Amino acid sequence: MTVSDPTAKPAESADPESAVETARRQLERAATHLDVDAGIVERLRHPTSVYRVTVPLERDDGSREMYTGYRAHHDSGRGPYKGGLRYHPDVSEEECIGLSMWMTWKCAVMDIPFGGGKGGVVVDPKELSADERERLTRRFAEELRPVIGPMRDIPAPDMGTDPQTMAWFMDAYSMQEGETTPGVVTGKPPVIGGSYGREEAPGRSVGIVTREAMDYYDWDREETTVAVQGFGSVGANAARYLDDLGASVVAVSDVDGGIYDPDGLDTNDVEDHDETPGMVSGYDAPETLTNDELLELDVDVLIPAAIGNVLTAENARDVSADIIVEGANGPTTSSADEIFEERGIHVIPDIIANAGGVTVSYFEWLQDINRRKWRLERVNEELETEMLRAWNAVRKEYEARDVTWRDATYIVALERVADVHETRGLWP
Ligand code: GLU
């Protein structure tokens, strides 16, 4: 295991910028609105540490391959590091650092007692068999074992990983520790200590926050049109939630393309990308469209719920939605954000919109520690309460200051994190 130099400056890049560049700009903007010690802001621009590991894998044909894995720890002032593990060819140290910063803010906005972490392996999981994914996950868990733990750092699913990945991870950790430790990861299958409602939670919170935004602007739900990019777990659950509320979801897409029905799609009838990949573009809809066309559709609400950096300086002027609700982590670059602000398009940021995932992860961790399962109804009721609490805190800042929704959300988060650092002080 190597500890990378966490103060190293990331390479500069043009738009689309790296996750850490976007995350730092957002932090600096929020800091201008608050009276936070400059030393604390400087500390929060950097991760506490970044671990880099090499994960050897025996392929099914007997050959060996080496993969690089990371785990970035941004801040643990408020509690153990928390955040997902992604398996994706684009995983990098910088991406993990940026995503771990977002986790710190996400947990703070939700006022849950966790800090921010993120990690992953540079791999295309679709190119591995299930057995290979299992071996890779078990070895990755072992390589990370010195830096994780239920009171230290608690991973969860993210892009390219799922409840089964978390089950292997938890089993590998538990076997080595000599005791079953369900609280070491969240997002597990319910049978081994996962929470009911965890898989649906990020999409559900996107739905709840969109509902609150529609109500805030006094929109008639039945008259509201929605387009969702990415019909995986986040996008499909958000689309179905809004469809059930009466909104008209006119377009959805997956990696292969999208479908469009001006009268509204029956989102419960469209199989999501996780259920059957490729089914979205194959669905019998009046029209098809590309992912780029979907982002520019004339709808009331646009929900980018696929990957990062899809809204950039290139296409921000062509976006026609009035409100963007970020389902994915980091779908909007800083330059696109400026264009949206100038054009009066409201962007409800990822760190509140999809925070239902980590919130139900927190519920899962509590259930694991207490060895007591909650019913689905309780999970959803408590999620609703926590989302409203966070939304109201953000709304108060939005109304009190002349700022964007993103700035208001960051102000709430940064104030809470800075307060903890101010109160705890610097050691030694
Ligand atoms: N990967 C998810 C996120 O980005 C969930 C993290 C968690 O539950 O710890 O919010």
XYZ file of C-alpha atoms and ligand atoms in Angstrom:
438
model
C 0.000 0.000 0.000
C 1.368 3.424 -0.931
C 0.285 6.681 0.636
C 0.338 9.310 -2.109
C 1.350 12.883 -1.349
C -2.019 14.374 -0.486
C -0.816 17.950 -0.883
C 0.368 17.389 -4.453
C -1.291 19.788 -6.854
C -3.422 17.949 -9.406
C -2.565 18.469 -13.045
C -4.492 21.344 -14.596
C -6.969 20.398 -17.261
C -9.395 22.260 -19.461
C -13.185 21.898 -19.231
C -14.312 19.193 -18.502
C -12.333 19.730 -15.362
C -11.349 17.019 -12.922
C -13.613 16.236 -9.967
C -11.083 17.662 -7.516
C -10.882 20.949 -9.435
C -14.670 21.289 -9.453
C -14.847 20.360 -5.763
C -12.182 22.918 -4.804
C -13.856 25.727 -6.753
C -17.173 24.955 -5.044
C -15.506 24.995 -1.611
C -13.801 28.322 -2.318
C -17.060 29.897 -3.514
C -18.893 28.780 -0.380
C -16.063 30.057 1.831
C -16.496 33.602 0.466
C -19.965 33.698 2.037
C -18.839 32.579 5.493
C -16.488 33.776 8.151
C -14.418 30.581 8.223
C -10.780 30.513 9.310
C -8.604 30.504 6.167
C -6.502 27.683 7.638
C -9.569 25.458 7.943
C -10.559 26.147 4.328
C -7.004 25.388 3.197
C -7.098 22.112 5.167
C -10.386 21.171 3.504
C -8.931 21.756 0.026
C -6.768 18.685 0.678
C -7.525 15.083 1.592
C -6.216 13.677 4.878
C -4.627 10.802 2.937
C -4.939 8.795 -0.243
C -4.117 5.106 -0.293
C -3.017 3.446 -3.482
C -2.916 -0.319 -3.701
C -2.088 -2.895 -6.341
C -4.692 -5.610 -6.613
C -3.467 -8.819 -8.261
C -6.136 -10.930 -9.902
C -5.986 -14.462 -11.233
C -8.115 -14.467 -14.366
C -10.294 -17.472 -15.192
C -7.712 -18.657 -17.751
C -5.026 -18.818 -15.035
C -3.148 -15.656 -16.104
C -2.447 -12.869 -13.615
C -3.252 -9.200 -13.970
C -2.512 -6.228 -11.733
C -5.089 -3.535 -11.096
C -4.662 -0.205 -9.314
C -7.047 0.687 -6.508
C -7.472 3.818 -4.407
C -9.163 4.949 -1.247
C -9.193 8.693 -0.579
C -9.905 9.965 2.923
C -10.963 13.599 2.782
C -12.110 14.550 6.261
C -13.178 12.702 9.405
C -13.920 15.636 11.690
C -17.585 14.661 11.980
C -17.114 10.879 12.068
C -15.718 7.875 10.159
C -14.909 8.324 6.471
C -17.868 7.282 4.343
C -18.361 6.823 0.640
C -18.587 4.488 -2.285
C -16.190 2.235 -4.170
C -16.370 2.418 -7.941
C -15.130 -0.027 -10.530
C -14.568 1.962 -13.701
C -11.760 2.418 -16.249
C -11.673 6.196 -15.531
C -11.085 5.849 -11.781
C -8.090 7.980 -10.800
C -6.531 9.399 -7.695
C -7.832 12.885 -8.504
C -11.338 11.624 -9.118
C -11.345 9.772 -5.795
C -10.136 12.899 -3.961
C -12.819 15.099 -5.541
C -15.552 12.537 -4.880
C -14.372 12.105 -1.270
C -14.697 15.877 -0.757
C -18.273 15.724 -2.016
C -18.972 12.946 0.486
C -17.795 15.193 3.337
C -20.281 17.885 2.267
C -23.033 15.366 1.557
C -22.827 13.877 5.058
C -22.663 17.368 6.572
C -25.708 18.668 4.667
C -27.623 15.621 5.875
C -26.167 16.166 9.375
C -25.131 12.526 9.675
C -22.043 11.700 11.760
C -19.686 10.704 8.953
C -16.820 12.285 7.061
C -15.940 11.844 3.401
C -14.165 9.012 1.621
C -14.199 7.463 -1.850
C -12.289 4.789 -3.657
C -12.271 2.405 -6.512
C -10.393 0.170 -8.873
C -9.307 1.110 -12.387
C -11.152 -1.690 -14.180
C -14.053 -2.247 -16.521
C -16.159 -4.698 -14.485
C -18.087 -5.714 -17.618
C -14.884 -7.331 -18.890
C -14.628 -9.604 -15.840
C -16.629 -12.731 -15.087
C -18.604 -12.886 -11.831
C -15.894 -15.144 -10.343
C -13.196 -12.669 -11.344
C -15.148 -9.752 -9.846
C -15.478 -11.719 -6.631
C -11.728 -12.478 -6.430
C -10.857 -8.861 -7.261
C -13.224 -7.551 -4.585
C -11.947 -9.929 -1.899
C -8.335 -9.004 -2.601
C -9.160 -5.273 -2.737
C -10.897 -5.603 0.644
C -7.784 -7.253 2.048
C -5.476 -4.549 0.652
C -7.667 -1.822 2.195
C -8.147 -3.633 5.521
C -5.562 -1.550 7.403
C -7.433 1.690 6.656
C -11.113 0.709 6.830
C -13.420 -0.526 9.581
C -16.882 0.173 10.982
C -15.582 3.038 13.165
C -12.938 4.175 10.707
C -14.003 4.108 7.065
C -17.157 2.492 5.715
C -17.323 1.883 1.941
C -20.550 1.469 -0.072
C -21.612 0.778 -3.662
C -20.989 3.305 -6.428
C -20.575 3.109 -10.219
C -19.785 -0.483 -11.284
C -20.339 -2.020 -7.832
C -23.532 -3.353 -6.268
C -24.911 -5.109 -3.164
C -23.209 -8.389 -4.147
C -19.849 -6.593 -4.335
C -20.472 -5.301 -0.813
C -21.364 -8.834 0.368
C -17.992 -10.200 -0.866
C -16.214 -7.218 0.634
C -17.895 -7.679 4.013
C -17.202 -11.424 3.974
C -13.506 -10.969 3.133
C -13.072 -8.409 5.913
C -15.007 -10.511 8.425
C -13.072 -13.707 7.687
C -9.752 -11.961 8.263
C -10.915 -10.155 11.403
C -12.369 -13.356 12.825
C -15.790 -11.879 13.482
C -18.799 -11.071 11.322
C -18.632 -7.309 10.883
C -21.644 -6.141 8.870
C -20.965 -2.455 9.710
C -17.744 -2.367 7.668
C -19.681 -1.619 4.460
C -23.195 -0.457 3.640
C -25.384 -1.166 0.649
C -25.282 -4.908 1.382
C -28.117 -7.300 0.513
C -30.693 -7.179 3.374
C -30.089 -10.862 4.231
C -26.597 -10.053 5.583
C -27.404 -6.800 7.349
C -28.243 -4.500 4.454
C -31.081 -2.041 4.890
C -34.397 -2.317 3.147
C -34.754 0.652 0.818
C -31.002 1.325 0.463
C -30.838 0.544 -3.247
C -33.777 2.801 -4.078
C -32.667 5.579 -1.704
C -30.464 7.787 -3.948
C -33.165 7.897 -6.650
C -35.872 8.370 -4.060
C -34.077 11.379 -2.592
C -33.672 12.869 -6.073
C -37.459 12.472 -6.382
C -38.135 14.032 -2.971
C -35.873 17.019 -3.647
C -37.397 17.535 -7.106
C -40.855 17.449 -5.515
C -39.783 20.091 -2.965
C -38.320 22.273 -5.728
C -41.545 21.995 -7.780
C -43.566 22.976 -4.714
C -41.170 25.828 -3.906
C -41.770 27.332 -7.331
C -45.508 26.598 -7.116
C -45.516 24.306 -10.100
C -48.466 22.069 -10.756
C -47.053 18.525 -10.506
C -49.350 17.241 -13.251
C -48.125 19.939 -15.626
C -44.413 19.356 -14.985
C -42.294 17.607 -17.605
C -39.122 15.735 -16.674
C -36.202 14.247 -18.628
C -33.844 11.771 -16.958
C -30.403 10.917 -18.318
C -29.314 7.508 -17.023
C -31.935 4.889 -16.293
C -29.891 2.877 -13.787
C -30.633 2.662 -10.087
C -30.622 6.448 -9.431
C -32.382 7.601 -12.603
C -35.008 4.851 -12.718
C -36.012 5.277 -9.076
C -36.172 9.074 -9.430
C -38.212 8.814 -12.643
C -40.663 6.314 -11.127
C -41.049 8.378 -7.950
C -41.906 11.502 -9.976
C -44.132 9.553 -12.361
C -46.054 8.202 -9.329
C -46.441 11.796 -8.068
C -48.168 12.703 -11.327
C -45.326 14.457 -13.164
C -44.849 13.640 -16.819
C -41.519 11.871 -17.447
C -41.163 12.464 -21.186
C -37.646 11.135 -21.793
C -35.227 8.633 -20.256
C -31.969 7.183 -21.551
C -29.182 4.751 -20.855
C -25.698 4.478 -22.288
C -27.080 3.325 -25.669
C -29.517 6.219 -26.136
C -32.916 7.457 -25.080
C -36.647 7.341 -25.701
C -39.135 10.206 -25.872
C -42.883 10.420 -25.505
C -44.337 13.949 -25.302
C -47.377 12.507 -23.466
C -45.206 10.908 -20.783
C -43.665 7.442 -20.560
C -44.909 4.690 -18.273
C -41.648 4.508 -16.332
C -42.704 1.403 -14.425
C -42.990 -0.430 -17.717
C -39.475 0.479 -18.917
C -36.922 -1.955 -17.504
C -33.967 -0.173 -16.002
C -30.405 -0.567 -17.163
C -29.498 -2.701 -14.144
C -32.443 -5.069 -14.699
C -31.698 -5.552 -18.390
C -28.935 -3.497 -20.036
C -29.944 -2.057 -23.402
C -33.695 -2.293 -22.740
C -34.243 1.475 -22.625
C -33.325 2.185 -26.226
C -35.123 -0.996 -27.265
C -38.407 0.103 -25.642
C -41.316 0.764 -27.964
C -41.658 4.568 -27.634
C -42.922 7.152 -30.159
C -39.437 8.635 -30.631
C -35.812 7.893 -29.884
C -33.126 10.461 -29.104
C -29.439 10.620 -28.258
C -28.091 11.380 -24.812
C -26.946 14.816 -26.028
C -30.416 15.594 -27.396
C -32.003 14.563 -24.107
C -29.898 17.108 -22.188
C -31.199 19.879 -24.452
C -34.885 18.904 -24.433
C -37.426 21.615 -23.679
C -38.602 20.241 -20.324
C -39.221 21.769 -16.897
C -36.850 19.480 -14.982
C -33.670 17.843 -16.230
C -32.146 15.085 -14.095
C -28.625 14.051 -15.171
C -28.282 10.734 -13.342
C -25.623 8.887 -15.344
C -22.022 10.068 -15.109
C -20.013 13.178 -14.222
C -19.179 16.179 -16.431
C -22.077 15.857 -18.898
C -23.115 19.530 -18.579
C -20.183 21.627 -19.766
C -19.427 25.021 -21.356
C -20.102 23.263 -24.691
C -23.770 22.491 -24.135
C -24.872 24.674 -21.166
C -26.298 27.363 -23.465
C -28.431 24.757 -25.236
C -30.046 23.376 -22.080
C -33.730 24.349 -22.041
C -34.845 23.038 -18.629
C -35.767 25.494 -15.857
C -34.448 23.313 -13.049
C -31.612 20.790 -13.083
C -31.553 18.239 -10.268
C -28.212 16.425 -10.103
C -28.738 12.682 -9.703
C -25.158 11.727 -10.622
C -22.160 12.976 -8.683
C -20.599 15.998 -10.395
C -22.562 16.152 -13.671
C -22.041 19.944 -14.016
C -18.635 21.578 -14.549
C -17.878 24.960 -12.953
C -18.097 26.781 -16.283
C -21.494 25.221 -17.047
C -22.612 26.222 -13.554
C -21.708 29.867 -14.280
C -23.695 29.772 -17.514
C -26.725 28.323 -15.707
C -26.499 31.034 -13.062
C -26.337 33.722 -15.710
C -29.309 32.166 -17.566
C -31.398 31.824 -14.395
C -31.497 28.017 -14.532
C -31.651 26.590 -11.012
C -29.292 23.717 -10.219
C -30.109 21.608 -7.169
C -26.760 19.979 -6.384
C -25.832 16.332 -6.062
C -24.714 16.708 -2.440
C -28.326 17.081 -1.360
C -30.231 15.552 -4.293
C -28.729 12.052 -4.227
C -27.835 12.124 -0.512
C -30.593 9.619 0.244
C -28.031 6.905 -0.551
C -25.613 7.797 2.199
C -28.493 8.645 4.535
C -29.916 5.137 4.276
C -26.314 3.868 4.522
C -26.240 5.590 7.905
C -29.520 3.881 8.839
C -27.972 0.580 7.715
C -24.865 1.162 9.849
C -27.077 1.894 12.863
C -29.040 -1.305 12.209
C -25.781 -3.300 11.934
C -24.370 -1.896 15.157
C -27.638 -2.427 17.032
C -28.244 -5.814 15.365
C -31.838 -4.751 14.761
C -33.534 -4.429 11.394
C -35.875 -1.590 10.496
C -39.015 -2.140 8.426
C -39.043 -0.538 4.949
C -41.793 1.851 6.081
C -39.564 3.152 8.877
C -36.600 3.590 6.508
C -38.679 5.587 4.038
C -40.345 7.676 6.757
C -37.015 8.578 8.339
C -35.498 9.292 4.928
C -38.366 11.675 4.164
C -37.819 13.437 7.520
C -34.066 13.795 7.006
C -34.458 15.014 3.420
C -36.961 17.676 4.501
C -34.723 18.759 7.354
C -31.782 19.179 4.957
C -33.917 20.856 2.273
C -35.287 23.363 4.792
C -31.789 24.223 6.056
C -30.666 24.843 2.466
C -33.832 26.777 1.603
C -33.240 29.085 4.585
C -29.762 29.990 3.286
C -31.072 30.348 -0.263
C -33.705 32.806 0.890
C -31.467 34.679 3.331
C -28.603 35.276 0.870
C -28.585 36.113 -2.802
C -26.914 32.840 -3.849
C -27.509 29.812 -6.053
C -28.966 26.579 -4.692
C -25.504 25.049 -4.953
C -23.915 27.833 -2.934
C -26.692 27.623 -0.325
C -26.107 23.869 0.030
C -22.335 24.282 0.327
C -22.806 27.062 2.875
C -24.833 24.709 5.106
C -22.238 21.937 4.715
C -19.121 24.041 5.129
C -20.496 25.840 8.159
C -21.118 22.501 9.903
C -17.720 21.009 8.996
C -15.827 24.207 9.867
C -17.657 24.449 13.184
C -16.429 20.970 14.117
C -12.831 21.830 13.180
C -13.022 25.136 15.045
C -14.339 23.397 18.154
C -11.988 20.401 18.063
C -8.930 22.518 17.254
C -5.720 21.397 15.611
C -3.708 18.489 16.994
C -1.031 18.597 18.457
N -21.808 6.092 -3.525
C -22.894 6.768 -2.922
C -22.757 8.283 -3.007
O -22.066 8.786 -3.833
C -23.202 6.277 -1.526
C -22.155 6.441 -0.503
C -22.503 5.710 0.796
O -23.605 5.247 0.954
O -21.607 5.656 1.611
O -23.411 8.994 -2.307
